[in-house]
Short mmCIF file of C-alpha atoms (C1' of nucleotides) in Angstrom, two decimals:
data_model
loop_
_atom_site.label_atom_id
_atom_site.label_comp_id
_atom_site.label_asym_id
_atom_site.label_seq_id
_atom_site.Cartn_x
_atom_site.Cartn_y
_atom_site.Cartn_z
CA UNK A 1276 57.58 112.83 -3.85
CA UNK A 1277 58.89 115.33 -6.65
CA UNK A 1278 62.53 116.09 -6.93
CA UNK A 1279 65.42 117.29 -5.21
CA UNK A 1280 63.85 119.77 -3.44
CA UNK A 1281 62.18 117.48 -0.84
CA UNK A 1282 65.41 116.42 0.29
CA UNK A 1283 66.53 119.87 2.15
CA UNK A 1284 63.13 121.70 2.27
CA UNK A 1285 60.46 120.31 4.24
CA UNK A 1286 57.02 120.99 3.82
CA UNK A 1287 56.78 124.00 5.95
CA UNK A 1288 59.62 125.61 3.92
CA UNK A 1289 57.93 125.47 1.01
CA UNK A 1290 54.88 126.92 3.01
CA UNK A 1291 56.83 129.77 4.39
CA UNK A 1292 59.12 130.45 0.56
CA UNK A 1293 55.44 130.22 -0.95
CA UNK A 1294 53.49 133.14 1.44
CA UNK A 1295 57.18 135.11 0.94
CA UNK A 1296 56.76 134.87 -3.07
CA UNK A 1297 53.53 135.97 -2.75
CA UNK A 1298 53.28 138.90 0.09
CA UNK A 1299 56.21 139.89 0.16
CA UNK A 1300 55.46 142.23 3.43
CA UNK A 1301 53.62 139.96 5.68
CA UNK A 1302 54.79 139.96 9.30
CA UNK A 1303 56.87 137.17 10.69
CA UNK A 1304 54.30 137.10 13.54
CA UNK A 1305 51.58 136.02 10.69
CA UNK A 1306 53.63 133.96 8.76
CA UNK A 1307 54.15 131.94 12.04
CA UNK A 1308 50.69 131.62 12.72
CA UNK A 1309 50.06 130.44 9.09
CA UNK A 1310 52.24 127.63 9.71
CA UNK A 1311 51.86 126.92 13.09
CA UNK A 1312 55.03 127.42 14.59
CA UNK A 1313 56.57 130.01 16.88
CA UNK A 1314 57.39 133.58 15.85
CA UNK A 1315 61.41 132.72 16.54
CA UNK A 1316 61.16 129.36 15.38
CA UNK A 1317 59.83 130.63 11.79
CA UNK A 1318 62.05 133.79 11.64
CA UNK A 1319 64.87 130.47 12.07
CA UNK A 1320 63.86 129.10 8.73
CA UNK A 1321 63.21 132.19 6.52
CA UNK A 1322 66.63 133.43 7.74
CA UNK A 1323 67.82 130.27 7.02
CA UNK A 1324 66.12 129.77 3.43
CA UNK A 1325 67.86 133.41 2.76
CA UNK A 1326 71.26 132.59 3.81
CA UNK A 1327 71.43 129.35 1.78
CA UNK A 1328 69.76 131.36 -1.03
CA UNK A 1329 66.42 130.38 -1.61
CA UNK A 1330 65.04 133.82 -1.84
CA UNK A 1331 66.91 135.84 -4.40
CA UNK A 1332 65.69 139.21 -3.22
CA UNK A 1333 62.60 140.91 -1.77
CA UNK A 1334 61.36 143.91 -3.89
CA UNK A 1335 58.15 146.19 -4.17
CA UNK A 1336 56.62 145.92 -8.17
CA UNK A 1337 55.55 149.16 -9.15
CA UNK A 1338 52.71 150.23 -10.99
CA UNK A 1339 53.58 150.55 -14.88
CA UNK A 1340 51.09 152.74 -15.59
CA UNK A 1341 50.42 155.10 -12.94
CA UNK A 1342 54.54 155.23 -14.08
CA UNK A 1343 54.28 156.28 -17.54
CA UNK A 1344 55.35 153.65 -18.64
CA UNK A 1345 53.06 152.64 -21.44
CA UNK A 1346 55.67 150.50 -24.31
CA UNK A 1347 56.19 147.46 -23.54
CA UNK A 1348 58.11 144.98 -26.28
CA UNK A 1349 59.45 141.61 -26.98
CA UNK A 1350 62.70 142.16 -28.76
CA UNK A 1351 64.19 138.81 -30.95
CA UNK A 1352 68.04 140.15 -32.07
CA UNK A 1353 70.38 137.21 -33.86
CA UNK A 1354 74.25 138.21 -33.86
CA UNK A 1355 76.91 136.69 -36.38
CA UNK A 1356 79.09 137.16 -33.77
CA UNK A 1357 81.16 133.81 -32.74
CA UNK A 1358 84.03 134.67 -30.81
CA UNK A 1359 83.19 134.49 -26.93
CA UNK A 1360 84.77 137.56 -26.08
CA UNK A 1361 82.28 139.34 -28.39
CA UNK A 1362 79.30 137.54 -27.17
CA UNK A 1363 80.18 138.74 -23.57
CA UNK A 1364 80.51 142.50 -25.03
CA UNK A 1365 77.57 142.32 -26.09
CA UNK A 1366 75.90 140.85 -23.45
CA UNK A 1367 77.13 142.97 -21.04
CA UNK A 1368 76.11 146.09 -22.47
CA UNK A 1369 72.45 144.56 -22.98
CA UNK A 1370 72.67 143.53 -19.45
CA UNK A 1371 72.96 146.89 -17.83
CA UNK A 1372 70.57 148.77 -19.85
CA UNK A 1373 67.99 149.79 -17.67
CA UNK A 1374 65.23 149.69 -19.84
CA UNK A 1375 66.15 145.70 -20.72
CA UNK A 1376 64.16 144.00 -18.19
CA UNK A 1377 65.19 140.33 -18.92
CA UNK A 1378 67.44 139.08 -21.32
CA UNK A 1379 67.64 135.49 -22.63
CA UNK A 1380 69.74 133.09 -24.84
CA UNK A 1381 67.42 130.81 -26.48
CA UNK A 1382 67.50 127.79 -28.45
CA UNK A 1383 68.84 128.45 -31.83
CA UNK A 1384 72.15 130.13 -33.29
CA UNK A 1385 73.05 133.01 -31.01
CA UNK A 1386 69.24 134.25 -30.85
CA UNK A 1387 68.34 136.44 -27.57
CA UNK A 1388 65.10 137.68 -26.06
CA UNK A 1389 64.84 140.78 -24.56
CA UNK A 1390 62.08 142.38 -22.70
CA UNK A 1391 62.36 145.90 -22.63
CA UNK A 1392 60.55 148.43 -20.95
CA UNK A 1393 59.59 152.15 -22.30
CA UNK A 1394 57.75 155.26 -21.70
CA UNK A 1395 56.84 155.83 -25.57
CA UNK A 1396 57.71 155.27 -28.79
CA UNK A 1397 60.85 157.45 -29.41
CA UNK A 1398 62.00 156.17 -25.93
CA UNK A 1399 61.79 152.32 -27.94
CA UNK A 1400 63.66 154.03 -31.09
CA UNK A 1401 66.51 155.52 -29.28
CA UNK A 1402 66.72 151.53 -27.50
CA UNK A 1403 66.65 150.30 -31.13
CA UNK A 1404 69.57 152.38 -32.42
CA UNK A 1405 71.12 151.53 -29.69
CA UNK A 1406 71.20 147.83 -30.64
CA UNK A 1407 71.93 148.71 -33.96
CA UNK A 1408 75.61 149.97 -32.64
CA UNK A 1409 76.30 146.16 -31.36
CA UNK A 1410 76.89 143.52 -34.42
CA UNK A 1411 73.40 142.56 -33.88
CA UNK A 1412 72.06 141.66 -37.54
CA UNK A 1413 68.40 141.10 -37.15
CA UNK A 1414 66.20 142.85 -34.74
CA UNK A 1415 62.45 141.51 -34.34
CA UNK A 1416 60.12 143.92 -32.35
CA UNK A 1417 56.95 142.92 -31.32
CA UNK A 1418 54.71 145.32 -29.13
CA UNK A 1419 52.56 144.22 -26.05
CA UNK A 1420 48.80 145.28 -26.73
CA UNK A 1421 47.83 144.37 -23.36
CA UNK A 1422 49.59 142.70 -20.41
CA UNK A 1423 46.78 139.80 -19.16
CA UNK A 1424 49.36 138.33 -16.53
CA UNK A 1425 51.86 139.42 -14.69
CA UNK A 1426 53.99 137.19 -12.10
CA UNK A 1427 56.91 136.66 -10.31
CA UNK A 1428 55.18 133.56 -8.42
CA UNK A 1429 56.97 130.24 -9.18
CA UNK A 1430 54.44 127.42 -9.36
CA UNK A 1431 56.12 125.39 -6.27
CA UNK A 1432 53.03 123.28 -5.45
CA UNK A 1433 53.05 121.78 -9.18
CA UNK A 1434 50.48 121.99 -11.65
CA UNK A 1435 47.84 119.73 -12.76
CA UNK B 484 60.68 168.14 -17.00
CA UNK B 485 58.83 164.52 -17.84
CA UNK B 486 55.88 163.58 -18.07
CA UNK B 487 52.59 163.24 -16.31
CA UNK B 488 54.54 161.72 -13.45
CA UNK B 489 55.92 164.90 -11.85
CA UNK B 490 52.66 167.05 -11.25
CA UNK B 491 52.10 164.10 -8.64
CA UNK B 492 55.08 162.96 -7.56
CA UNK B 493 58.25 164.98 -6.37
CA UNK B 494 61.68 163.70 -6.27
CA UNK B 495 61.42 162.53 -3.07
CA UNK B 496 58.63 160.33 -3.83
CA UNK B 497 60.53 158.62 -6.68
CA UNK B 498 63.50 158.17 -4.65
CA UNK B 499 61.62 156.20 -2.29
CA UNK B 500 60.10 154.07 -5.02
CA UNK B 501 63.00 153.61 -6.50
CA UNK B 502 64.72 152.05 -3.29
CA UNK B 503 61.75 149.88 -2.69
CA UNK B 504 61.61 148.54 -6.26
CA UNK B 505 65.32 147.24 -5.68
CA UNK B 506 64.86 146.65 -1.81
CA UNK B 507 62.15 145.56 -0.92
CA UNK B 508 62.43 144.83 2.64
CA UNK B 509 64.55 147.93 3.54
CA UNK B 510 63.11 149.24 6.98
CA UNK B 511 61.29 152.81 6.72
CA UNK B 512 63.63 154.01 8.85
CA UNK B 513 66.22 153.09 6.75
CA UNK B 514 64.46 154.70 3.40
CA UNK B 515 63.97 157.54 5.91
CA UNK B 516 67.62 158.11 6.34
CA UNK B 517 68.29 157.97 2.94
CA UNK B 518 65.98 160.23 1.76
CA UNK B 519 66.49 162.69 4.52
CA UNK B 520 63.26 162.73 6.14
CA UNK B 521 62.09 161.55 9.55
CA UNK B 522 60.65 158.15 9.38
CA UNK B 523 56.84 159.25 10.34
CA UNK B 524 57.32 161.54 7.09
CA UNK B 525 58.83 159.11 5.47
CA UNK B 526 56.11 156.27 6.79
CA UNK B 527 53.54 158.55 5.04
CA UNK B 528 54.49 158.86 2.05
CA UNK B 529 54.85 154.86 1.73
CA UNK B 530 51.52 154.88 2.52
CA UNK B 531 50.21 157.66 0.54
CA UNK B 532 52.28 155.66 -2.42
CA UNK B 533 50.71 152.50 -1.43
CA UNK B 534 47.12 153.49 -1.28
CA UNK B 535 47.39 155.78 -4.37
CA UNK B 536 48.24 152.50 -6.09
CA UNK B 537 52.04 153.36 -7.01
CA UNK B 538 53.01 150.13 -4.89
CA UNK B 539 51.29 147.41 -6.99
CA UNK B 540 52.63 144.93 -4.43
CA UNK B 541 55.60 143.33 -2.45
CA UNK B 542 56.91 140.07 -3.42
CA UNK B 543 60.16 138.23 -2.41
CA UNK B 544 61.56 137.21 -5.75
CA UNK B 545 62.73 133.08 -5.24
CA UNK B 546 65.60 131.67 -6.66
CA UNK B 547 64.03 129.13 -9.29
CA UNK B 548 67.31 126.71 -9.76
CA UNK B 549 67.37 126.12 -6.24
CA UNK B 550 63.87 124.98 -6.16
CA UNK B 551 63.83 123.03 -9.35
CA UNK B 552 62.76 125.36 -12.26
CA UNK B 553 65.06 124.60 -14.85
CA UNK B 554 62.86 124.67 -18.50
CA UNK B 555 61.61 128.18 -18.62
CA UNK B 556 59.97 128.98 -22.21
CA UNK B 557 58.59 131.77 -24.44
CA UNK B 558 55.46 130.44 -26.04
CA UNK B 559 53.67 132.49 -29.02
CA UNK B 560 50.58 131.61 -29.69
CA UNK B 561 47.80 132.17 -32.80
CA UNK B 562 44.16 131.21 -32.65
CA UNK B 563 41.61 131.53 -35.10
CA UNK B 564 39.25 132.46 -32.50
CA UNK B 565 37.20 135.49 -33.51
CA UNK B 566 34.08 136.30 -30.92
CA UNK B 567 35.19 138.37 -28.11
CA UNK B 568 33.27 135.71 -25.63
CA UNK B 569 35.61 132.59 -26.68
CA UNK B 570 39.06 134.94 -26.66
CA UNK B 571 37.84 135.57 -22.90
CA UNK B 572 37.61 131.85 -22.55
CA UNK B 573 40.56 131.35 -23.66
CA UNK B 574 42.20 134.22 -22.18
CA UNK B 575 40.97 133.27 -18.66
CA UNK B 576 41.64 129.91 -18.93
CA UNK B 577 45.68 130.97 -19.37
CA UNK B 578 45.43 133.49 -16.94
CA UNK B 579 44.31 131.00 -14.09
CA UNK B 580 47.53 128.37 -15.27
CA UNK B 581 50.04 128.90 -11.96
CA UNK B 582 53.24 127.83 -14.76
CA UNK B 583 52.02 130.75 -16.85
CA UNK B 584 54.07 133.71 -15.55
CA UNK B 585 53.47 136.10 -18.15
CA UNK B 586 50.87 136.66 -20.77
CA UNK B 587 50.66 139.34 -23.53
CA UNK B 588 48.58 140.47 -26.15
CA UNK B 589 50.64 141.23 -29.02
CA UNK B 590 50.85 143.34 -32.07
CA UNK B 591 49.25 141.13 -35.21
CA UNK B 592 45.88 139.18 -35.16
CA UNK B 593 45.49 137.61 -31.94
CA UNK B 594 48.90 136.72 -30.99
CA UNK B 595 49.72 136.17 -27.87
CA UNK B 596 53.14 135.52 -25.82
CA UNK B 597 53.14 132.97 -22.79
CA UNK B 598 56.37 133.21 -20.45
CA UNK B 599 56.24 129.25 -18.90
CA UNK B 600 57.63 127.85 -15.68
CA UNK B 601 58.08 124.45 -15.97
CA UNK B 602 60.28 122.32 -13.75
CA UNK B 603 61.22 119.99 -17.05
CA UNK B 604 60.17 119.05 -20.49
CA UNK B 605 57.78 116.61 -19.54
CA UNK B 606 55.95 119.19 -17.45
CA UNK B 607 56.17 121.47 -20.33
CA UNK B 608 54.53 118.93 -22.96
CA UNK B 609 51.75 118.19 -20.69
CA UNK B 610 51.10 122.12 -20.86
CA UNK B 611 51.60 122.38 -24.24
CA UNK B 612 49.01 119.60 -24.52
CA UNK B 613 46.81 121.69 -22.24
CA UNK B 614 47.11 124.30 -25.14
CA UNK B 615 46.05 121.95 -27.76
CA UNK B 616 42.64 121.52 -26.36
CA UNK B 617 41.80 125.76 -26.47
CA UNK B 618 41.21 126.42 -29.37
CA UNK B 619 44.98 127.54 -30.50
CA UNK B 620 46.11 127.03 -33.81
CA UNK B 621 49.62 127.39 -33.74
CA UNK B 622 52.34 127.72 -31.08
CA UNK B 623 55.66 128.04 -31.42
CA UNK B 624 57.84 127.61 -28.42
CA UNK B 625 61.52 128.55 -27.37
CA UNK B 626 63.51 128.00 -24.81
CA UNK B 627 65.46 129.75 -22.70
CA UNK B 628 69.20 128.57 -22.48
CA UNK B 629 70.32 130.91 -20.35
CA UNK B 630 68.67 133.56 -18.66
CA UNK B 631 71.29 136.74 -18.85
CA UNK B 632 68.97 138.93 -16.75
CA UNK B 633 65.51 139.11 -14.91
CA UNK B 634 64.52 142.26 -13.29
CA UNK B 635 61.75 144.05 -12.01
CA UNK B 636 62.71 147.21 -11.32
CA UNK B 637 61.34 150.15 -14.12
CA UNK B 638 63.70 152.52 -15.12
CA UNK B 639 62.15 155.67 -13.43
CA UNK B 640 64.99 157.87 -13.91
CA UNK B 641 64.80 157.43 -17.91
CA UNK B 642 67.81 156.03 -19.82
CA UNK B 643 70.95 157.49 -21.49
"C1'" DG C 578 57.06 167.88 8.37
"C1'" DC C 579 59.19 167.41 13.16
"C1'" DT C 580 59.76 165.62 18.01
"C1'" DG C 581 58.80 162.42 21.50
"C1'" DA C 582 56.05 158.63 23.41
"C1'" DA C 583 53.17 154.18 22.92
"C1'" DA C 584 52.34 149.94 20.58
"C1'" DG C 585 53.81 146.33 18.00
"C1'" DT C 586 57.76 143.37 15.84
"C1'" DA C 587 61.80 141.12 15.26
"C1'" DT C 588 65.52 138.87 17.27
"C1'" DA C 589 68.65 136.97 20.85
"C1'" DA C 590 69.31 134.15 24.93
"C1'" DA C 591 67.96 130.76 28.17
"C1'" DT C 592 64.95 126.65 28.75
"C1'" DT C 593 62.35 122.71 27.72
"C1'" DC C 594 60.97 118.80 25.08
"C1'" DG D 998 68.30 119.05 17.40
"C1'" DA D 999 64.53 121.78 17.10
"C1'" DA D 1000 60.76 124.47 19.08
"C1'" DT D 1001 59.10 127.28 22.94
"C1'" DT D 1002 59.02 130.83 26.32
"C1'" DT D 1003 61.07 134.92 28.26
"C1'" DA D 1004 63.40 139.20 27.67
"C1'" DT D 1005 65.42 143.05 24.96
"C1'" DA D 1006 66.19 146.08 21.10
"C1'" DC D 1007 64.20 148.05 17.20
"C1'" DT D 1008 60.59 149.92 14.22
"C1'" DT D 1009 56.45 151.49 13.23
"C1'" DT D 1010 52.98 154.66 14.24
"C1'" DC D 1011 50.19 157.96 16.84
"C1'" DA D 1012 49.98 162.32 19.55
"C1'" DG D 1013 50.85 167.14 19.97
"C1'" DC D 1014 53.52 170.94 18.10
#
DNA sequence: GCTGAAAGTATAAATTC
DNA sequence: GAATTTATACTTTCAGC
C-alpha cells in the first residue's frame, strides 16, 4: 500500500482519474468498458471524483507552434521585498499575466520561477520591463532551445 | 494584424480555441452558442482544428495534493556529454521517466531543465540517484514551496 | 453555413444483487 | 450500498438545401 490515497480511492478510481489525465475526451461508454463496469455506474465515480475535487479541470492543450508561439523561458526573479502585503502585490500582478504560465516560490529567500510564454523576442522584452516596474532586483532569463517533454500526466501508478 | 496565424485562422476559429484551452469539456453545442454558429458549423471547425493539428490533445488536468504530489522540483542539469548519439541516450532515457513532467533544452552548453513530480523526498532522491548513473555532471535542484500558478492555456489574444 | 432528421451518449429512475 | 438494466433527454453528426 502507498499513502493516503488508498484510503478513499479504490483501485478503479485511480483507473478511471488515470485514462481522464490522459484522454481527456474519451467517452464514458469506453471508459466503462476499460474498467469493467457499467456506463452509469462509472459516470457515478468520475462525477463523484469531480465533485470532491480530484480533477481540477478538463482543458484542450494547444499546439505552440502551429500558434506562433515560438519563446519559451525560465524566468528566476529575487525581490528584497519583506513585508507580506508587498509580496502579495507582487504576486498578484505576476499571477494574472497571461503570458506567465506557472509561477513558483522556491526554496531560498523570496526567489520565484516563472514560466512564461511568448511569440518573439520583443514580446519577452516588453514581459521583462514589465518585471522591472515590481521591486524585483534580479531577473535570470534562460531560453528553451527545444521542448523534449511536455506533460500534464501525474505519475499515479509510482515510479520505479 | 499578427502574425502567420491569421492567413489560416479567422476570429472565429481562435475563439473556439480559446474556449477549449480553458474548457475543455464544454459541449459543441455550447461553443456553438457562444460563437454564434450552428453546432454542425461549429462541429466542423473542431474538427478541421483537430485534424490540422491546432488541438494537440485533451487532457483533464488532476489535482496533485489530493492525490499525494506534494515535492514538485525544478532540476537543471549539465553533462559533459558531447556525441550527438549519447545526448539521445540520455535524452530518451529522461523523456521515458513518468515523474519527469517537463524537459527543456536550454540556452548554454547542454543544459537542460527537468520539472519533477515526486510524491516526497525520498522518491525524489531515488530519482536524483537515477540521474547520477547518465552521464550528468552536475544538477542543481529547487523546490517548489508554493506553486502561485499552473496554467495551460497560451495567450492567443497577445498581452497588454 | 443552415435546417432538420438519425445515431449515439450521457444521465436519471427503478430494480436487483 | 453499490452496480445493473431500462428509459429519457441531450448531443453529435449526417443528409439535403
Amino acid at each position: 500500500m502507498d499513502s493516503i490515497v488508498n484510503k478513499v480511492l479504490d483501485e478503479i478510481d485511480l483507473q478511471i482519474l488515470d485514462i481522464l489525465q490522459k484522454e481527456g475526451q474519451v467517452s464514458n461508454t469506453e471508459i466503462a468498458s476499460r474498467v469493467k463496469l457499467s456506463p452509469p455506474a462509472t459516470h457515478a465515480r468520475v462525477k463523484r471524483l469531480d465533485n470532491e475535487g480530484y480533477i481540477s479541470q478538463r482543458v484542450s492543450i494547444l499546439n505552440q507552434e502551429k500558434l506562433g508561439f515560438d519563446l519559451l523561458s525560465f524566468i528566476f526573479i529575487s525581490t528584497n521585498l519583506h513585508q507580506a502585503e508587498q509580496l502579495e502585490v507582487l504576486e498578484s500582478a505576476l499571477e494574472s499575466m497571461e503570458e506567465v504560465l506557472e509561477f513558483h516560490l522556491l526554496t531560498g529567500e523570496h526567489d520565484y520561477l516563472l514560466k512564461v510564454m511568448n511569440k518573439d523576442r520583443k514580446e519577452l522584452e516588453r514581459f521583462i520591463r514589465k518585471l522591472n516596474k515590481l521591486g524585483i532586483t534580479r531577473i535570470q532569463t534562460s531560453l528553451s532551445l527545444r521542448e523534449i517533454k511536455y506533460s500534464t500526466v501525474l505519475p499515479i501508478w509510482g515510479q520505479e
